[in-house]
Amino acid sequence: MSYSVSLSKLLESIGAKEGSNLSVSSKDKTYIGRLMPHHDFSDGDILVIKLSSGYNVGIRIYPDSEVKVLEHSAPALKKEVAFERKEGRPNIVFIGTGGTIASGADYRTGAVRPALSASEMIALVPGITDIANISAKAMLSLFSENMNVEHWQELAKAVAEEINGGADAVMVLHGTDTMGYTAAALSFMLGDVPKPVVLVGAQRSPDRPSSDAPSNLTAAVRFCINGGAAGVFVVMHDTLGDDSFAVHTGTRVRKMHTSRRDAFESINASPIAFLDEEGTIRFTREKRAAASGKAAARTDMERSTVLLQYYPGMDPSLFEEIMMKSKGIVIAGSGLGHVSESMIPLIKKACGSGSVVVVTSQCLGGRTNLNVYNTGRDMLAAGAISVLDMLPETAYVKLMWVLANSKDAEEAKRLMMTPLAGEMGDRRTVDV
Ligand code: ASP
């Protein structure tokens, strides 16, 4: 559906185009904003504009409403910047993959599009080119819900290539929805990478005044330059303000809120470091120090791996085909890692056919333990293993990687129970 005939005529008569800045007065109220395409679910007489706050509003246009064009063109997103490379400064590479951090309003479709050029990414961090040699590549242009295993593989190879080509740090600008999965994938694929690899995103796009993109990027750059840490990390707001940023270990982090700036949390571990607004870094535990050396990307993944969430009423017959086809099965169980006893014969059958069944907990907080209740013991007897306090999604990514990098199911199980990239705690730690 598009704007009604009368509204389309009105817009045409004043020369308004998508992206034009309009003043719209209707029923004693005046709004100023950029003309957006018609919203499919609203009436044809509702005019949609994007306010400078970034929010869209729909305004009903009556015969006596007044619509004026204040400025004809859509704002240009492109801000080209000149880079000067200087000896002695750290070399930081930005790899853009899309997501809200690389987004602006698309005045054609009205949606947010994930495409920012390399120089636009750099322009988001004022003053950055004075302290580091920055280069940027827009590698993908995706919302992270569209990321898949091939993208992780491509990204891991690109990161290793940049480090081997002289980068002191690589920053991956990424959508927030599946950032934890990508961070986990890079953590296993890049192993003991000698430099910081930092994923960073934003909950509000850079064309909005309230965007968290510049502050998250600034914190990430500061961590890259002054943190001296090697590994895969996620840097995002720690609070709602711009006063504290958390550095999460790539295998421990989850998006815990749909929209808040401080949506990211480390689960079953504290963030490895915090930065304040001046950029002072406080580590909460020992870091692996950045060093010289090469990076290697081991990117093989076993694709027939699934992540299932147990729920009361789960019908084993619906999952038989899936489980019997999968070499790796991660189950986010209830509580200590349980499923209903009706699922246990299927677990036994899958394990018997050579699949690896790994149990995590949908509680997220705390460790799994299959030794406490009969259900758990029956799951162990069926062949399932549990992986302490590992996040379900991290276990899924790790299982894909482990299955592709071990000779048999036994070795895969052993590796699943061995911490490889900070993904699990220690069996000796006590939960209170
Ligand atoms: N859906 C978006 C994405 O994950 C959200 C974001 O970037 O924050 O790409």
PDB file of N, CA and C in Angstrom, residues 194-231:
ATOM      1  N   PRO A 194      47.534 -13.659  18.754  1.00  0.00           N
ATOM      2  CA  PRO A 194      48.458 -12.852  19.571  1.00  0.00           C
ATOM      3  C   PRO A 194      48.043 -11.398  19.815  1.00  0.00           C
ATOM      4  N   LYS A 195      46.951 -10.953  19.207  1.00  0.00           N
ATOM      5  CA  LYS A 195      46.550  -9.530  19.304  1.00  0.00           C
ATOM      6  C   LYS A 195      45.092  -9.430  19.762  1.00  0.00           C
ATOM      7  N   PRO A 196      44.653  -8.227  20.137  1.00  0.00           N
ATOM      8  CA  PRO A 196      43.226  -8.088  20.465  1.00  0.00           C
ATOM      9  C   PRO A 196      42.339  -8.087  19.216  1.00  0.00           C
ATOM     10  N   VAL A 197      41.268  -8.858  19.307  1.00  0.00           N
ATOM     11  CA  VAL A 197      40.243  -8.878  18.254  1.00  0.00           C
ATOM     12  C   VAL A 197      38.959  -8.469  18.974  1.00  0.00           C
ATOM     13  N   VAL A 198      38.439  -7.312  18.646  1.00  0.00           N
ATOM     14  CA  VAL A 198      37.345  -6.756  19.447  1.00  0.00           C
ATOM     15  C   VAL A 198      36.091  -6.593  18.600  1.00  0.00           C
ATOM     16  N   LEU A 199      35.025  -7.223  19.040  1.00  0.00           N
ATOM     17  CA  LEU A 199      33.733  -7.031  18.364  1.00  0.00           C
ATOM     18  C   LEU A 199      33.002  -5.898  19.053  1.00  0.00           C
ATOM     19  N   VAL A 200      32.411  -5.044  18.255  1.00  0.00           N
ATOM     20  CA  VAL A 200      31.711  -3.901  18.832  1.00  0.00           C
ATOM     21  C   VAL A 200      30.465  -3.618  18.004  1.00  0.00           C
ATOM     22  N   GLY A 201      29.413  -3.192  18.684  1.00  0.00           N
ATOM     23  CA  GLY A 201      28.152  -2.929  17.988  1.00  0.00           C
ATOM     24  C   GLY A 201      27.458  -1.733  18.591  1.00  0.00           C
ATOM     25  N   ALA A 202      26.216  -1.557  18.262  1.00  0.00           N
ATOM     26  CA  ALA A 202      25.439  -0.445  18.806  1.00  0.00           C
ATOM     27  C   ALA A 202      23.973  -0.829  18.837  1.00  0.00           C
ATOM     28  N   GLN A 203      23.282  -0.299  19.818  1.00  0.00           N
ATOM     29  CA  GLN A 203      21.844  -0.541  19.920  1.00  0.00           C
ATOM     30  C   GLN A 203      21.043   0.535  19.182  1.00  0.00           C
ATOM     31  N   ARG A 204      21.675   1.689  18.917  1.00  0.00           N
ATOM     32  CA  ARG A 204      21.006   2.765  18.167  1.00  0.00           C
ATOM     33  C   ARG A 204      21.892   3.146  16.995  1.00  0.00           C
ATOM     34  N   SER A 205      21.296   3.310  15.838  1.00  0.00           N
ATOM     35  CA  SER A 205      22.110   3.556  14.645  1.00  0.00           C
ATOM     36  C   SER A 205      22.784   4.931  14.707  1.00  0.00           C
ATOM     37  N   PRO A 206      23.911   5.061  13.992  1.00  0.00           N
ATOM     38  CA  PRO A 206      24.707   6.287  14.078  1.00  0.00           C
ATOM     39  C   PRO A 206      23.988   7.542  13.594  1.00  0.00           C
ATOM     40  N   ASP A 207      22.897   7.408  12.851  1.00  0.00           N
ATOM     41  CA  ASP A 207      22.201   8.628  12.409  1.00  0.00           C
ATOM     42  C   ASP A 207      21.252   9.153  13.484  1.00  0.00           C
ATOM     43  N   ARG A 208      21.253   8.523  14.661  1.00  0.00           N
ATOM     44  CA  ARG A 208      20.392   9.014  15.743  1.00  0.00           C
ATOM     45  C   ARG A 208      21.250   9.709  16.794  1.00  0.00           C
ATOM     46  N   PRO A 209      20.770  10.841  17.300  1.00  0.00           N
ATOM     47  CA  PRO A 209      21.582  11.569  18.281  1.00  0.00           C
ATOM     48  C   PRO A 209      21.908  10.720  19.501  1.00  0.00           C
ATOM     49  N   SER A 210      21.040   9.772  19.842  1.00  0.00           N
ATOM     50  CA  SER A 210      21.282   8.961  21.040  1.00  0.00           C
ATOM     51  C   SER A 210      22.138   7.744  20.739  1.00  0.00           C
ATOM     52  N   SER A 211      22.760   7.699  19.553  1.00  0.00           N
ATOM     53  CA  SER A 211      23.507   6.485  19.180  1.00  0.00           C
ATOM     54  C   SER A 211      24.624   6.177  20.161  1.00  0.00           C
ATOM     55  N   ASP A 212      24.772   4.900  20.442  1.00  0.00           N
ATOM     56  CA  ASP A 212      25.883   4.452  21.289  1.00  0.00           C
ATOM     57  C   ASP A 212      27.061   3.993  20.437  1.00  0.00           C
ATOM     58  N   ALA A 213      26.966   4.168  19.116  1.00  0.00           N
ATOM     59  CA  ALA A 213      28.055   3.706  18.239  1.00  0.00           C
ATOM     60  C   ALA A 213      29.371   4.435  18.536  1.00  0.00           C
ATOM     61  N   PRO A 214      29.392   5.788  18.558  1.00  0.00           N
ATOM     62  CA  PRO A 214      30.686   6.455  18.780  1.00  0.00           C
ATOM     63  C   PRO A 214      31.311   6.098  20.123  1.00  0.00           C
ATOM     64  N   SER A 215      30.501   6.045  21.186  1.00  0.00           N
ATOM     65  CA  SER A 215      31.111   5.783  22.507  1.00  0.00           C
ATOM     66  C   SER A 215      31.597   4.339  22.611  1.00  0.00           C
ATOM     67  N   ASN A 216      30.851   3.391  22.044  1.00  0.00           N
ATOM     68  CA  ASN A 216      31.323   1.995  22.080  1.00  0.00           C
ATOM     69  C   ASN A 216      32.604   1.840  21.254  1.00  0.00           C
ATOM     70  N   LEU A 217      32.611   2.489  20.092  1.00  0.00           N
ATOM     71  CA  LEU A 217      33.805   2.392  19.235  1.00  0.00           C
ATOM     72  C   LEU A 217      35.015   3.026  19.905  1.00  0.00           C
ATOM     73  N   THR A 218      34.802   4.175  20.537  1.00  0.00           N
ATOM     74  CA  THR A 218      35.913   4.853  21.206  1.00  0.00           C
ATOM     75  C   THR A 218      36.478   3.956  22.308  1.00  0.00           C
ATOM     76  N   ALA A 219      35.586   3.363  23.102  1.00  0.00           N
ATOM     77  CA  ALA A 219      36.055   2.480  24.186  1.00  0.00           C
ATOM     78  C   ALA A 219      36.820   1.292  23.597  1.00  0.00           C
ATOM     79  N   ALA A 220      36.304   0.740  22.512  1.00  0.00           N
ATOM     80  CA  ALA A 220      36.961  -0.428  21.900  1.00  0.00           C
ATOM     81  C   ALA A 220      38.345  -0.051  21.368  1.00  0.00           C
ATOM     82  N   VAL A 221      38.439   1.125  20.745  1.00  0.00           N
ATOM     83  CA  VAL A 221      39.739   1.575  20.224  1.00  0.00           C
ATOM     84  C   VAL A 221      40.719   1.754  21.388  1.00  0.00           C
ATOM     85  N   ARG A 222      40.252   2.372  22.462  1.00  0.00           N
ATOM     86  CA  ARG A 222      41.128   2.588  23.623  1.00  0.00           C
ATOM     87  C   ARG A 222      41.606   1.257  24.195  1.00  0.00           C
ATOM     88  N   PHE A 223      40.700   0.290  24.232  1.00  0.00           N
ATOM     89  CA  PHE A 223      41.098  -1.025  24.746  1.00  0.00           C
ATOM     90  C   PHE A 223      42.130  -1.658  23.824  1.00  0.00           C
ATOM     91  N   CYS A 224      41.923  -1.499  22.520  1.00  0.00           N
ATOM     92  CA  CYS A 224      42.888  -2.056  21.559  1.00  0.00           C
ATOM     93  C   CYS A 224      44.263  -1.423  21.743  1.00  0.00           C
ATOM     94  N   ILE A 225      44.292  -0.099  21.952  1.00  0.00           N
ATOM     95  CA  ILE A 225      45.580   0.601  22.017  1.00  0.00           C
ATOM     96  C   ILE A 225      46.256   0.402  23.380  1.00  0.00           C
ATOM     97  N   ASN A 226      45.481   0.497  24.453  1.00  0.00           N
ATOM     98  CA  ASN A 226      46.102   0.529  25.788  1.00  0.00           C
ATOM     99  C   ASN A 226      45.903  -0.726  26.633  1.00  0.00           C
ATOM    100  N   GLY A 227      45.072  -1.650  26.161  1.00  0.00           N
ATOM    101  CA  GLY A 227      44.761  -2.826  26.988  1.00  0.00           C
ATOM    102  C   GLY A 227      45.888  -3.842  27.044  1.00  0.00           C
ATOM    103  N   GLY A 228      46.658  -3.928  25.980  1.00  0.00           N
ATOM    104  CA  GLY A 228      47.768  -4.894  25.947  1.00  0.00           C
ATOM    105  C   GLY A 228      47.308  -6.342  26.068  1.00  0.00           C
ATOM    106  N   ALA A 229      46.050  -6.620  25.732  1.00  0.00           N
ATOM    107  CA  ALA A 229      45.516  -7.981  25.910  1.00  0.00           C
ATOM    108  C   ALA A 229      45.343  -8.668  24.564  1.00  0.00           C
ATOM    109  N   ALA A 230      45.564  -9.968  24.553  1.00  0.00           N
ATOM    110  CA  ALA A 230      45.320 -10.754  23.334  1.00  0.00           C
ATOM    111  C   ALA A 230      44.069 -11.600  23.542  1.00  0.00           C
ATOM    112  N   GLY A 231      43.335 -11.834  22.470  1.00  0.00           N
ATOM    113  CA  GLY A 231      42.144 -12.675  22.572  1.00  0.00           C
ATOM    114  C   GLY A 231      40.987 -12.047  21.831  1.00  0.00           C
TER     115      GLY A 231
END
